[in-house]
PDB file of C-alpha atoms in Angstrom:
ATOM      1  CA  UNK C   1      -3.477  15.352 -10.853  1.00 95.00           C
ATOM      2  CA  UNK C   2      -3.535  19.130 -10.281  1.00 95.00           C
ATOM      3  CA  UNK C   3      -6.721  20.257  -8.528  1.00 93.00           C
ATOM      4  CA  UNK C   4      -6.891  24.030  -8.936  1.00 91.00           C
ATOM      5  CA  UNK C   5     -10.491  23.959  -7.697  1.00 90.00           C
ATOM      6  CA  UNK C   6     -12.699  21.406  -5.910  1.00 92.00           C
ATOM      7  CA  UNK C   7     -13.479  18.357  -8.031  1.00 91.00           C
ATOM      8  CA  UNK C   8     -16.808  16.533  -7.977  1.00 93.00           C
ATOM      9  CA  UNK C   9     -18.184  14.529  -5.065  1.00 95.00           C
ATOM     10  CA  UNK C  10     -18.054  10.962  -6.374  1.00 95.00           C
ATOM     11  CA  UNK C  11     -17.602   7.252  -5.733  1.00 97.00           C
ATOM     12  CA  UNK C  12     -16.670   4.228  -7.818  1.00 97.00           C
ATOM     13  CA  UNK C  13     -18.496   0.878  -8.029  1.00 97.00           C
ATOM     14  CA  UNK C  14     -17.349  -2.584  -7.073  1.00 97.00           C
ATOM     15  CA  UNK C  15     -16.742  -5.106  -9.852  1.00 97.00           C
ATOM     16  CA  UNK C  16     -20.113  -6.723  -9.146  1.00 97.00           C
ATOM     17  CA  UNK C  17     -22.022  -3.438  -9.404  1.00 97.00           C
ATOM     18  CA  UNK C  18     -20.026  -2.348 -12.450  1.00 97.00           C
ATOM     19  CA  UNK C  19     -20.896  -5.544 -14.321  1.00 98.00           C
ATOM     20  CA  UNK C  20     -24.561  -5.179 -13.382  1.00 97.00           C
ATOM     21  CA  UNK C  21     -24.783  -1.500 -14.312  1.00 97.00           C
ATOM     22  CA  UNK C  22     -22.892  -1.938 -17.574  1.00 97.00           C
ATOM     23  CA  UNK C  23     -25.165  -4.806 -18.655  1.00 98.00           C
ATOM     24  CA  UNK C  24     -28.344  -2.897 -17.756  1.00 97.00           C
ATOM     25  CA  UNK C  25     -27.312   0.229 -19.662  1.00 97.00           C
ATOM     26  CA  UNK C  26     -26.272  -1.867 -22.664  1.00 97.00           C
ATOM     27  CA  UNK C  27     -29.652  -3.603 -22.599  1.00 97.00           C
ATOM     28  CA  UNK C  28     -31.351  -0.192 -22.461  1.00 96.00           C
ATOM     29  CA  UNK C  29     -29.501   0.828 -25.617  1.00 97.00           C
ATOM     30  CA  UNK C  30     -27.692   3.801 -24.041  1.00 96.00           C
ATOM     31  CA  UNK C  31     -24.649   4.673 -26.176  1.00 96.00           C
ATOM     32  CA  UNK C  32     -21.268   4.459 -24.459  1.00 94.00           C
ATOM     33  CA  UNK C  33     -20.658   8.088 -25.470  1.00 93.00           C
ATOM     34  CA  UNK C  34     -23.879   9.341 -23.834  1.00 94.00           C
ATOM     35  CA  UNK C  35     -23.028  11.971 -21.195  1.00 90.00           C
ATOM     36  CA  UNK C  36     -25.795  10.576 -18.961  1.00 90.00           C
ATOM     37  CA  UNK C  37     -24.405   7.063 -18.943  1.00 93.00           C
ATOM     38  CA  UNK C  38     -22.995   5.884 -15.591  1.00 95.00           C
ATOM     39  CA  UNK C  39     -21.138   2.737 -16.614  1.00 97.00           C
ATOM     40  CA  UNK C  40     -18.672   2.891 -19.513  1.00 96.00           C
ATOM     41  CA  UNK C  41     -17.237  -0.571 -18.797  1.00 97.00           C
ATOM     42  CA  UNK C  42     -17.779  -3.606 -16.487  1.00 98.00           C
ATOM     43  CA  UNK C  43     -14.805  -2.917 -14.213  1.00 97.00           C
ATOM     44  CA  UNK C  44     -14.186  -1.514 -10.766  1.00 97.00           C
ATOM     45  CA  UNK C  45     -12.036   1.578 -10.248  1.00 97.00           C
ATOM     46  CA  UNK C  46     -10.017   1.542  -7.023  1.00 97.00           C
ATOM     47  CA  UNK C  47      -7.585   4.453  -6.871  1.00 97.00           C
ATOM     48  CA  UNK C  48      -4.781   5.945  -4.827  1.00 98.00           C
ATOM     49  CA  UNK C  49      -3.738   9.586  -4.562  1.00 98.00           C
ATOM     50  CA  UNK C  50      -0.258  10.479  -3.280  1.00 98.00           C
ATOM     51  CA  UNK C  51       0.440  14.131  -2.490  1.00 98.00           C
ATOM     52  CA  UNK C  52       3.275  16.036  -4.161  1.00 97.00           C
ATOM     53  CA  UNK C  53       2.234  19.274  -2.456  1.00 97.00           C
ATOM     54  CA  UNK C  54      -0.080  19.861   0.483  1.00 98.00           C
ATOM     55  CA  UNK C  55      -3.274  18.205  -0.733  1.00 98.00           C
ATOM     56  CA  UNK C  56      -6.795  18.844   0.589  1.00 98.00           C
ATOM     57  CA  UNK C  57      -9.541  16.238   0.243  1.00 98.00           C
ATOM     58  CA  UNK C  58     -12.849  14.930   1.519  1.00 98.00           C
ATOM     59  CA  UNK C  59     -12.702  11.162   1.944  1.00 97.00           C
ATOM     60  CA  UNK C  60     -15.244   8.756   3.419  1.00 97.00           C
ATOM     61  CA  UNK C  61     -17.979   9.441   5.935  1.00 98.00           C
ATOM     62  CA  UNK C  62     -16.913  10.759   9.314  1.00 97.00           C
ATOM     63  CA  UNK C  63     -17.575   8.760  12.469  1.00 97.00           C
ATOM     64  CA  UNK C  64     -21.334   9.359  13.049  1.00 97.00           C
ATOM     65  CA  UNK C  65     -21.137  10.892  16.522  1.00 97.00           C
ATOM     66  CA  UNK C  66     -18.510  13.343  15.257  1.00 97.00           C
ATOM     67  CA  UNK C  67     -20.746  14.266  12.316  1.00 97.00           C
ATOM     68  CA  UNK C  68     -23.513  15.037  14.807  1.00 97.00           C
ATOM     69  CA  UNK C  69     -21.125  17.358  16.656  1.00 96.00           C
ATOM     70  CA  UNK C  70     -20.031  19.123  13.457  1.00 96.00           C
ATOM     71  CA  UNK C  71     -23.594  19.708  12.250  1.00 96.00           C
ATOM     72  CA  UNK C  72     -25.052  20.534  15.657  1.00 95.00           C
ATOM     73  CA  UNK C  73     -22.227  23.008  16.213  1.00 95.00           C
ATOM     74  CA  UNK C  74     -23.631  25.188  13.447  1.00 95.00           C
ATOM     75  CA  UNK C  75     -26.797  25.758  15.496  1.00 94.00           C
ATOM     76  CA  UNK C  76     -29.106  25.841  12.479  1.00 96.00           C
ATOM     77  CA  UNK C  77     -32.647  24.942  13.651  1.00 94.00           C
ATOM     78  CA  UNK C  78     -33.691  23.676  10.211  1.00 92.00           C
ATOM     79  CA  UNK C  79     -30.698  21.325  10.163  1.00 93.00           C
ATOM     80  CA  UNK C  80     -31.405  20.025  13.664  1.00 88.00           C
ATOM     81  CA  UNK C  81     -34.702  18.670  12.348  1.00 85.00           C
ATOM     82  CA  UNK C  82     -32.833  16.270  10.061  1.00 94.00           C
ATOM     83  CA  UNK C  83     -29.938  15.628  12.417  1.00 95.00           C
ATOM     84  CA  UNK C  84     -32.123  13.447  14.647  1.00 94.00           C
ATOM     85  CA  UNK C  85     -31.931  10.787  11.909  1.00 96.00           C
ATOM     86  CA  UNK C  86     -28.268  10.333  12.781  1.00 97.00           C
ATOM     87  CA  UNK C  87     -28.145  11.234  16.474  1.00 95.00           C
ATOM     88  CA  UNK C  88     -30.854   8.641  17.148  1.00 95.00           C
ATOM     89  CA  UNK C  89     -28.987   5.985  15.150  1.00 96.00           C
ATOM     90  CA  UNK C  90     -25.256   6.787  15.034  1.00 97.00           C
ATOM     91  CA  UNK C  91     -24.216   4.020  12.665  1.00 97.00           C
ATOM     92  CA  UNK C  92     -24.039   3.255   8.936  1.00 97.00           C
ATOM     93  CA  UNK C  93     -27.841   3.028   8.693  1.00 97.00           C
ATOM     94  CA  UNK C  94     -28.163   6.441  10.322  1.00 97.00           C
ATOM     95  CA  UNK C  95     -25.634   7.913   7.898  1.00 97.00           C
ATOM     96  CA  UNK C  96     -27.592   6.425   5.001  1.00 97.00           C
ATOM     97  CA  UNK C  97     -30.867   7.839   6.364  1.00 97.00           C
ATOM     98  CA  UNK C  98     -29.489  11.364   6.782  1.00 97.00           C
ATOM     99  CA  UNK C  99     -27.619  11.317   3.472  1.00 96.00           C
ATOM    100  CA  UNK C 100     -30.611  10.061   1.474  1.00 95.00           C
ATOM    101  CA  UNK C 101     -32.925  12.599   3.111  1.00 95.00           C
ATOM    102  CA  UNK C 102     -30.685  15.574   2.425  1.00 94.00           C
ATOM    103  CA  UNK C 103     -29.831  14.566  -1.142  1.00 91.00           C
ATOM    104  CA  UNK C 104     -33.514  14.325  -2.105  1.00 91.00           C
ATOM    105  CA  UNK C 105     -34.674  17.625  -0.570  1.00 94.00           C
ATOM    106  CA  UNK C 106     -36.634  19.796  -3.014  1.00 94.00           C
ATOM    107  CA  UNK C 107     -34.909  23.050  -3.882  1.00 92.00           C
ATOM    108  CA  UNK C 108     -37.583  25.016  -2.017  1.00 95.00           C
ATOM    109  CA  UNK C 109     -36.340  23.448   1.230  1.00 95.00           C
ATOM    110  CA  UNK C 110     -32.707  22.937   0.285  1.00 96.00           C
ATOM    111  CA  UNK C 111     -32.102  26.593  -0.615  1.00 95.00           C
ATOM    112  CA  UNK C 112     -33.072  28.064   2.789  1.00 95.00           C
ATOM    113  CA  UNK C 113     -31.250  25.233   4.594  1.00 96.00           C
ATOM    114  CA  UNK C 114     -28.018  25.911   2.698  1.00 96.00           C
ATOM    115  CA  UNK C 115     -28.366  29.645   3.326  1.00 96.00           C
ATOM    116  CA  UNK C 116     -28.697  29.008   7.062  1.00 96.00           C
ATOM    117  CA  UNK C 117     -25.704  26.659   7.096  1.00 96.00           C
ATOM    118  CA  UNK C 118     -23.483  29.116   5.235  1.00 96.00           C
ATOM    119  CA  UNK C 119     -24.539  32.055   7.375  1.00 96.00           C
ATOM    120  CA  UNK C 120     -23.826  30.179  10.590  1.00 96.00           C
ATOM    121  CA  UNK C 121     -20.535  28.811   9.269  1.00 96.00           C
ATOM    122  CA  UNK C 122     -19.468  32.384   8.567  1.00 95.00           C
ATOM    123  CA  UNK C 123     -20.578  33.492  12.028  1.00 95.00           C
ATOM    124  CA  UNK C 124     -18.687  30.667  13.737  1.00 94.00           C
ATOM    125  CA  UNK C 125     -15.495  31.443  11.859  1.00 94.00           C
ATOM    126  CA  UNK C 126     -15.806  35.168  12.539  1.00 94.00           C
ATOM    127  CA  UNK C 127     -16.257  34.435  16.252  1.00 92.00           C
ATOM    128  CA  UNK C 128     -13.093  32.337  16.286  1.00 89.00           C
ATOM    129  CA  UNK C 129     -14.861  29.103  17.203  1.00 72.00           C
ATOM    130  CA  UNK C 130     -12.188  26.974  15.573  1.00 73.00           C
ATOM    131  CA  UNK C 131     -12.820  23.334  16.565  1.00 88.00           C
ATOM    132  CA  UNK C 132     -14.467  22.683  13.199  1.00 94.00           C
ATOM    133  CA  UNK C 133     -12.979  25.661  11.371  1.00 95.00           C
ATOM    134  CA  UNK C 134     -11.651  23.568   8.474  1.00 95.00           C
ATOM    135  CA  UNK C 135     -15.030  21.898   7.940  1.00 96.00           C
ATOM    136  CA  UNK C 136     -16.977  25.173   8.111  1.00 96.00           C
ATOM    137  CA  UNK C 137     -14.504  26.981   5.849  1.00 96.00           C
ATOM    138  CA  UNK C 138     -14.776  24.191   3.306  1.00 96.00           C
ATOM    139  CA  UNK C 139     -18.587  24.436   3.362  1.00 96.00           C
ATOM    140  CA  UNK C 140     -18.345  28.179   2.698  1.00 96.00           C
ATOM    141  CA  UNK C 141     -15.881  27.748  -0.151  1.00 96.00           C
ATOM    142  CA  UNK C 142     -17.947  25.018  -1.785  1.00 96.00           C
ATOM    143  CA  UNK C 143     -21.125  27.055  -1.361  1.00 95.00           C
ATOM    144  CA  UNK C 144     -19.562  30.006  -3.144  1.00 94.00           C
ATOM    145  CA  UNK C 145     -18.347  27.870  -6.036  1.00 94.00           C
ATOM    146  CA  UNK C 146     -21.462  25.674  -6.276  1.00 94.00           C
ATOM    147  CA  UNK C 147     -24.419  27.765  -5.048  1.00 93.00           C
ATOM    148  CA  UNK C 148     -27.511  25.726  -4.274  1.00 93.00           C
ATOM    149  CA  UNK C 149     -25.613  22.410  -4.466  1.00 93.00           C
ATOM    150  CA  UNK C 150     -26.516  19.887  -1.782  1.00 92.00           C
ATOM    151  CA  UNK C 151     -22.910  18.618  -1.884  1.00 94.00           C
ATOM    152  CA  UNK C 152     -22.126  21.410   0.582  1.00 95.00           C
ATOM    153  CA  UNK C 153     -24.089  19.453   3.193  1.00 96.00           C
ATOM    154  CA  UNK C 154     -22.484  16.170   2.160  1.00 95.00           C
ATOM    155  CA  UNK C 155     -19.064  17.731   2.718  1.00 96.00           C
ATOM    156  CA  UNK C 156     -19.973  18.330   6.361  1.00 97.00           C
ATOM    157  CA  UNK C 157     -20.639  14.592   6.763  1.00 97.00           C
ATOM    158  CA  UNK C 158     -17.219  13.564   5.392  1.00 98.00           C
ATOM    159  CA  UNK C 159     -13.681  13.380   6.741  1.00 98.00           C
ATOM    160  CA  UNK C 160     -11.758  16.564   5.948  1.00 97.00           C
ATOM    161  CA  UNK C 161      -8.170  15.477   5.266  1.00 97.00           C
ATOM    162  CA  UNK C 162      -4.916  17.319   4.610  1.00 97.00           C
ATOM    163  CA  UNK C 163      -2.129  15.242   3.087  1.00 98.00           C
ATOM    164  CA  UNK C 164       1.473  16.374   3.284  1.00 98.00           C
ATOM    165  CA  UNK C 165       3.891  15.646   0.441  1.00 96.00           C
ATOM    166  CA  UNK C 166       4.573  11.913   0.278  1.00 96.00           C
ATOM    167  CA  UNK C 167       1.381  10.897   2.097  1.00 98.00           C
ATOM    168  CA  UNK C 168      -1.353   8.962   0.295  1.00 98.00           C
ATOM    169  CA  UNK C 169      -4.982   7.839   0.469  1.00 98.00           C
ATOM    170  CA  UNK C 170      -6.367   4.606  -0.957  1.00 98.00           C
ATOM    171  CA  UNK C 171      -9.988   4.733  -2.132  1.00 97.00           C
ATOM    172  CA  UNK C 172     -11.686   1.341  -2.530  1.00 96.00           C
ATOM    173  CA  UNK C 173     -15.131   0.784  -4.043  1.00 96.00           C
ATOM    174  CA  UNK C 174     -17.937   2.836  -2.536  1.00 97.00           C
ATOM    175  CA  UNK C 175     -15.714   5.402  -0.836  1.00 97.00           C
ATOM    176  CA  UNK C 176     -17.204   8.894  -1.301  1.00 97.00           C
ATOM    177  CA  UNK C 177     -14.542  11.496  -2.013  1.00 97.00           C
ATOM    178  CA  UNK C 178     -13.862  14.912  -3.453  1.00 97.00           C
ATOM    179  CA  UNK C 179     -10.441  16.401  -4.099  1.00 97.00           C
ATOM    180  CA  UNK C 180     -10.339  20.058  -3.072  1.00 97.00           C
ATOM    181  CA  UNK C 181      -6.891  21.366  -3.972  1.00 97.00           C
ATOM    182  CA  UNK C 182      -3.293  20.373  -4.471  1.00 97.00           C
ATOM    183  CA  UNK C 183      -1.020  18.367  -6.762  1.00 98.00           C
ATOM    184  CA  UNK C 184      -0.600  14.619  -6.485  1.00 98.00           C
ATOM    185  CA  UNK C 185       0.202  11.382  -8.283  1.00 98.00           C
ATOM    186  CA  UNK C 186      -3.034   9.514  -8.977  1.00 97.00           C
ATOM    187  CA  UNK C 187      -3.079   5.854  -9.960  1.00 97.00           C
ATOM    188  CA  UNK C 188      -6.140   3.674 -10.573  1.00 96.00           C
ATOM    189  CA  UNK C 189      -7.540   0.604 -12.266  1.00 96.00           C
ATOM    190  CA  UNK C 190      -8.451   0.943 -15.938  1.00 95.00           C
ATOM    191  CA  UNK C 191     -12.064   2.082 -15.785  1.00 96.00           C
ATOM    192  CA  UNK C 192     -14.188   5.168 -16.511  1.00 95.00           C
ATOM    193  CA  UNK C 193     -16.963   4.334 -14.047  1.00 96.00           C
ATOM    194  CA  UNK C 194     -17.739   7.373 -11.869  1.00 95.00           C
ATOM    195  CA  UNK C 195     -20.961   7.964  -9.903  1.00 95.00           C
ATOM    196  CA  UNK C 196     -21.218  11.668  -9.076  1.00 94.00           C
ATOM    197  CA  UNK C 197     -23.296  13.095  -6.265  1.00 90.00           C
ATOM    198  CA  UNK C 198     -22.729  16.823  -6.504  1.00 91.00           C
ATOM    199  CA  UNK C 199     -20.259  19.724  -6.767  1.00 92.00           C
ATOM    200  CA  UNK C 200     -20.238  19.359 -10.536  1.00 91.00           C
ATOM    201  CA  UNK C 201     -22.106  20.441 -13.670  1.00 89.00           C
ATOM    202  CA  UNK C 202     -21.752  16.867 -14.990  1.00 89.00           C
ATOM    203  CA  UNK C 203     -24.338  14.085 -14.843  1.00 89.00           C
ATOM    204  CA  UNK C 204     -25.537  13.203 -11.326  1.00 90.00           C
ATOM    205  CA  UNK C 205     -27.493   9.992 -10.668  1.00 91.00           C
ATOM    206  CA  UNK C 206     -28.460   9.940  -6.994  1.00 90.00           C
ATOM    207  CA  UNK C 207     -30.284   6.565  -6.937  1.00 91.00           C
ATOM    208  CA  UNK C 208     -27.318   4.804  -8.547  1.00 94.00           C
ATOM    209  CA  UNK C 209     -24.870   6.601  -6.273  1.00 94.00           C
ATOM    210  CA  UNK C 210     -26.851   5.321  -3.277  1.00 94.00           C
ATOM    211  CA  UNK C 211     -26.401   1.737  -4.511  1.00 95.00           C
ATOM    212  CA  UNK C 212     -22.645   2.211  -4.741  1.00 96.00           C
ATOM    213  CA  UNK C 213     -21.826   4.116  -1.540  1.00 97.00           C
ATOM    214  CA  UNK C 214     -20.215   2.610   1.538  1.00 97.00           C
ATOM    215  CA  UNK C 215     -21.947   4.379   4.461  1.00 97.00           C
ATOM    216  CA  UNK C 216     -19.654   3.089   7.185  1.00 96.00           C
ATOM    217  CA  UNK C 217     -18.043   5.943   9.104  1.00 95.00           C
ATOM    218  CA  UNK C 218     -14.648   6.476  10.650  1.00 95.00           C
ATOM    219  CA  UNK C 219     -11.169   7.839  10.050  1.00 95.00           C
ATOM    220  CA  UNK C 220      -9.411   6.957   6.824  1.00 95.00           C
ATOM    221  CA  UNK C 221      -5.863   5.641   6.965  1.00 96.00           C
ATOM    222  CA  UNK C 222      -3.185   7.991   5.687  1.00 98.00           C
ATOM    223  CA  UNK C 223      -0.452   5.918   4.047  1.00 97.00           C
ATOM    224  CA  UNK C 224       3.112   7.004   4.781  1.00 95.00           C
ATOM    225  CA  UNK C 225       4.753   4.384   2.580  1.00 94.00           C
ATOM    226  CA  UNK C 226       6.511   1.191   3.658  1.00 94.00           C
ATOM    227  CA  UNK C 227      10.190   0.681   3.030  1.00 91.00           C
ATOM    228  CA  UNK C 228      11.242  -1.950   0.607  1.00 81.00           C
ATOM    229  CA  UNK C 229      14.872  -3.025   0.286  1.00 73.00           C
ATOM    230  CA  UNK C 230      17.087  -0.018  -0.288  1.00 75.00           C
ATOM    231  CA  UNK C 231      15.648   3.449  -0.827  1.00 81.00           C
ATOM    232  CA  UNK C 232      12.208   2.623  -2.223  1.00 90.00           C
ATOM    233  CA  UNK C 233       8.942   3.201  -0.345  1.00 94.00           C
ATOM    234  CA  UNK C 234       5.724   1.596  -1.567  1.00 95.00           C
ATOM    235  CA  UNK C 235       2.074   2.283  -0.741  1.00 97.00           C
ATOM    236  CA  UNK C 236       0.263  -1.024  -0.040  1.00 94.00           C
ATOM    237  CA  UNK C 237      -3.341  -1.433  -1.216  1.00 95.00           C
ATOM    238  CA  UNK C 238      -5.734  -4.297  -1.936  1.00 93.00           C
ATOM    239  CA  UNK C 239      -5.870  -3.441  -5.660  1.00 94.00           C
ATOM    240  CA  UNK C 240      -4.273  -6.138  -7.836  1.00 92.00           C
ATOM    241  CA  UNK C 241      -4.108  -3.808 -10.859  1.00 93.00           C
ATOM    242  CA  UNK C 242      -1.486  -1.369  -9.580  1.00 95.00           C
ATOM    243  CA  UNK C 243       1.149  -0.445  -7.050  1.00 96.00           C
ATOM    244  CA  UNK C 244       2.717   2.961  -6.494  1.00 97.00           C
ATOM    245  CA  UNK C 245       6.173   3.405  -4.991  1.00 96.00           C
ATOM    246  CA  UNK C 246       8.635   6.265  -4.467  1.00 95.00           C
ATOM    247  CA  UNK C 247      12.394   6.274  -4.846  1.00 93.00           C
ATOM    248  CA  UNK C 248      14.349   9.062  -3.122  1.00 90.00           C
ATOM    249  CA  UNK C 249      18.033   9.402  -3.989  1.00 87.00           C
ATOM    250  CA  UNK C 250      19.702  12.318  -2.239  1.00 77.00           C
ATOM    251  CA  UNK C 251      22.498  13.090   0.194  1.00 60.00           C
ATOM    252  CA  UNK C 252      24.583  10.008   0.898  1.00 56.00           C
ATOM    253  CA  UNK C 253      22.570   8.074  -1.706  1.00 53.00           C
ATOM    254  CA  UNK C 254      23.424  10.485  -4.533  1.00 58.00           C
ATOM    255  CA  UNK C 255      25.041   8.644  -7.409  1.00 62.00           C
ATOM    256  CA  UNK C 256      23.788   5.243  -6.281  1.00 68.00           C
ATOM    257  CA  UNK C 257      22.781   2.847  -9.058  1.00 80.00           C
ATOM    258  CA  UNK C 258      19.435   1.254  -8.188  1.00 87.00           C
ATOM    259  CA  UNK C 259      17.860  -1.749  -9.915  1.00 88.00           C
ATOM    260  CA  UNK C 260      14.084  -1.588 -10.306  1.00 89.00           C
ATOM    261  CA  UNK C 261      12.716  -5.006 -11.194  1.00 86.00           C
ATOM    262  CA  UNK C 262       9.094  -5.715 -12.091  1.00 85.00           C
ATOM    263  CA  UNK C 263       6.978  -8.630 -13.259  1.00 82.00           C
ATOM    264  CA  UNK C 264       5.147  -6.293 -15.649  1.00 89.00           C
ATOM    265  CA  UNK C 265       5.430  -2.906 -17.327  1.00 92.00           C
ATOM    266  CA  UNK C 266       6.437   0.200 -15.387  1.00 93.00           C
ATOM    267  CA  UNK C 267       5.928   3.947 -15.628  1.00 96.00           C
ATOM    268  CA  UNK C 268       8.621   6.072 -13.994  1.00 96.00           C
ATOM    269  CA  UNK C 269       7.830   9.739 -13.223  1.00 97.00           C
ATOM    270  CA  UNK C 270      10.586  12.116 -12.121  1.00 97.00           C
ATOM    271  CA  UNK C 271       9.212  14.777  -9.773  1.00 96.00           C
ATOM    272  CA  UNK C 272      12.555  16.200  -8.651  1.00 94.00           C
ATOM    273  CA  UNK C 273      16.155  16.151  -9.855  1.00 93.00           C
ATOM    274  CA  UNK C 274      17.434  14.212 -12.857  1.00 93.00           C
ATOM    275  CA  UNK C 275      18.269  10.594 -13.648  1.00 94.00           C
ATOM    276  CA  UNK C 276      19.547   8.214 -16.278  1.00 93.00           C
ATOM    277  CA  UNK C 277      17.719   4.952 -16.940  1.00 93.00           C
ATOM    278  CA  UNK C 278      19.545   1.934 -18.320  1.00 91.00           C
ATOM    279  CA  UNK C 279      17.297  -0.851 -19.633  1.00 85.00           C
ATOM    280  CA  UNK C 280      18.153  -4.548 -19.675  1.00 81.00           C
ATOM    281  CA  UNK C 281      18.895  -4.124 -23.390  1.00 81.00           C
ATOM    282  CA  UNK C 282      21.480  -1.454 -22.602  1.00 85.00           C
ATOM    283  CA  UNK C 283      19.487   1.552 -23.824  1.00 86.00           C
ATOM    284  CA  UNK C 284      20.178   4.768 -21.881  1.00 91.00           C
ATOM    285  CA  UNK C 285      17.389   7.292 -21.348  1.00 93.00           C
ATOM    286  CA  UNK C 286      17.699  10.646 -19.541  1.00 95.00           C
ATOM    287  CA  UNK C 287      14.824  11.512 -17.201  1.00 95.00           C
ATOM    288  CA  UNK C 288      14.355  15.062 -15.919  1.00 96.00           C
ATOM    289  CA  UNK C 289      11.857  16.668 -13.542  1.00 96.00           C
ATOM    290  CA  UNK C 290       8.372  16.549 -15.072  1.00 95.00           C
ATOM    291  CA  UNK C 291       9.255  13.747 -17.499  1.00 97.00           C
ATOM    292  CA  UNK C 292       8.032  10.161 -17.403  1.00 96.00           C
ATOM    293  CA  UNK C 293       9.243   6.972 -19.032  1.00 95.00           C
ATOM    294  CA  UNK C 294       7.440   3.804 -20.102  1.00 93.00           C
ATOM    295  CA  UNK C 295       9.366   0.589 -19.420  1.00 91.00           C
ATOM    296  CA  UNK C 296       7.824  -2.367 -21.230  1.00 89.00           C
ATOM    297  CA  UNK C 297       7.250  -5.776 -19.654  1.00 88.00           C
ATOM    298  CA  UNK C 298      10.051  -7.300 -21.732  1.00 87.00           C
ATOM    299  CA  UNK C 299      12.475  -5.059 -19.821  1.00 85.00           C
ATOM    300  CA  UNK C 300      12.062  -6.988 -16.579  1.00 78.00           C
ATOM    301  CA  UNK C 301      14.407  -4.611 -14.808  1.00 85.00           C
ATOM    302  CA  UNK C 302      15.823  -1.129 -15.270  1.00 90.00           C
ATOM    303  CA  UNK C 303      18.798   0.511 -13.564  1.00 91.00           C
ATOM    304  CA  UNK C 304      18.383   4.065 -12.301  1.00 92.00           C
ATOM    305  CA  UNK C 305      21.205   6.479 -11.547  1.00 90.00           C
ATOM    306  CA  UNK C 306      20.999  10.103 -10.439  1.00 91.00           C
ATOM    307  CA  UNK C 307      19.654  12.404  -7.757  1.00 91.00           C
ATOM    308  CA  UNK C 308      16.069  13.330  -6.861  1.00 92.00           C
ATOM    309  CA  UNK C 309      12.715  11.574  -6.627  1.00 94.00           C
ATOM    310  CA  UNK C 310      11.015   9.074  -8.910  1.00 95.00           C
ATOM    311  CA  UNK C 311       7.485   7.699  -8.532  1.00 97.00           C
ATOM    312  CA  UNK C 312       7.020   4.226  -9.982  1.00 96.00           C
ATOM    313  CA  UNK C 313       3.760   2.691 -11.186  1.00 96.00           C
ATOM    314  CA  UNK C 314       3.724  -1.101 -11.552  1.00 94.00           C
ATOM    315  CA  UNK C 315       1.186  -3.892 -11.412  1.00 90.00           C
ATOM    316  CA  UNK C 316       0.022  -4.936  -7.947  1.00 82.00           C
ATOM    317  CA  UNK C 317      -0.001  -8.255  -6.177  1.00 63.00           C
ATOM    318  CA  UNK C 318      -2.696 -10.707  -7.222  1.00 49.00           C
ATOM    319  CA  UNK C 319      -2.646 -12.706  -3.946  1.00 43.00           C
TER     320      UNK C 319
END
C-alpha cells in the first residue's frame, strides 16, 4: 500500500454486523455493484499494516481526557460548546456523544466551526505551541485537501501514530482509521466491506458507521514483531485468516538457507536484496526486490537462499 495522500476515514464490521448488513441490502434489492452499497459480502475484514517507510496514520479514538486537552487547546469557543459532551463524561459513551453530534452538524454550523479550528491550529503552530503540533498540522493538511469535511474534526479525536519501518498496527472490527502517508505491507481478510465516515468523495453512510464503530479510547499497540526460530519475525493478531512475518537475511546470515514451512499457501514479497526459492518439488525461482511469489498449499515448505528482506503472508492460527 502506497499512500501518496490521506486515505478515507473508515472502519470495518464484525462478522455479525457484516452478515446482518449483507442480508438487509440483499433483501432491499441493492445490486452488489451499486456504489452506495455498504456490504459486498457477509464477512469481517480485520487488517494489519506494516510500515516499509515511515508511515503516518490515524488509528482508534484517543483516551477521552487527552482528546479534551487536544480540542480545548485550540481555544475555539464554538468547539468548547460541544466539548462538554466529552469532558462531562470522559468514557466511550462520551466519545460516542461527541462524535455523533459533530458528524451530524448541518453545513451552516459545521463550516464556521471548521474555519475556527483551522485558523486556531495555524495560530498555535505559528506560535510554536508544539505539544499537539502533529495533531494540529494534520487537521490543517486534511482541511486543505478536504475543505468542509467533518473528518477534520474526527481526526482530532483519534490517535495520531507514526510507524517506523518494520513496525505494524493491527485493526480489528470497529477500529476507526485513516492512513495519511507512507508505504507499507497491508494484509487483511477477504472482504470488501468498508464503512466510510469522511475524507473521501466515495459513499459515506454515517448511521451505519455508527453501528460499526468501537468508541473505546486509548493508545493502540504498535507491533514490533516477535521472533520465531531463526531469523523470522511475525506479527501476532487475533485474525485466523492471515499472518504476516518478516525474514531478514544480512550480515552473518547472508547465504543462509532457510526453510519456510506452512500449513497453507504462502505469498513471499521481496522488499530488499535478492533470493532464490526452492520448492519441495525442486523448482528454483529467483526473487528480486519488488517481486512476489505464490507458493501453493501443496508445497508445504519452501527453502529460501539469498540476502535481503522477505515479507511472508500465510494463514493464521484458528485456535
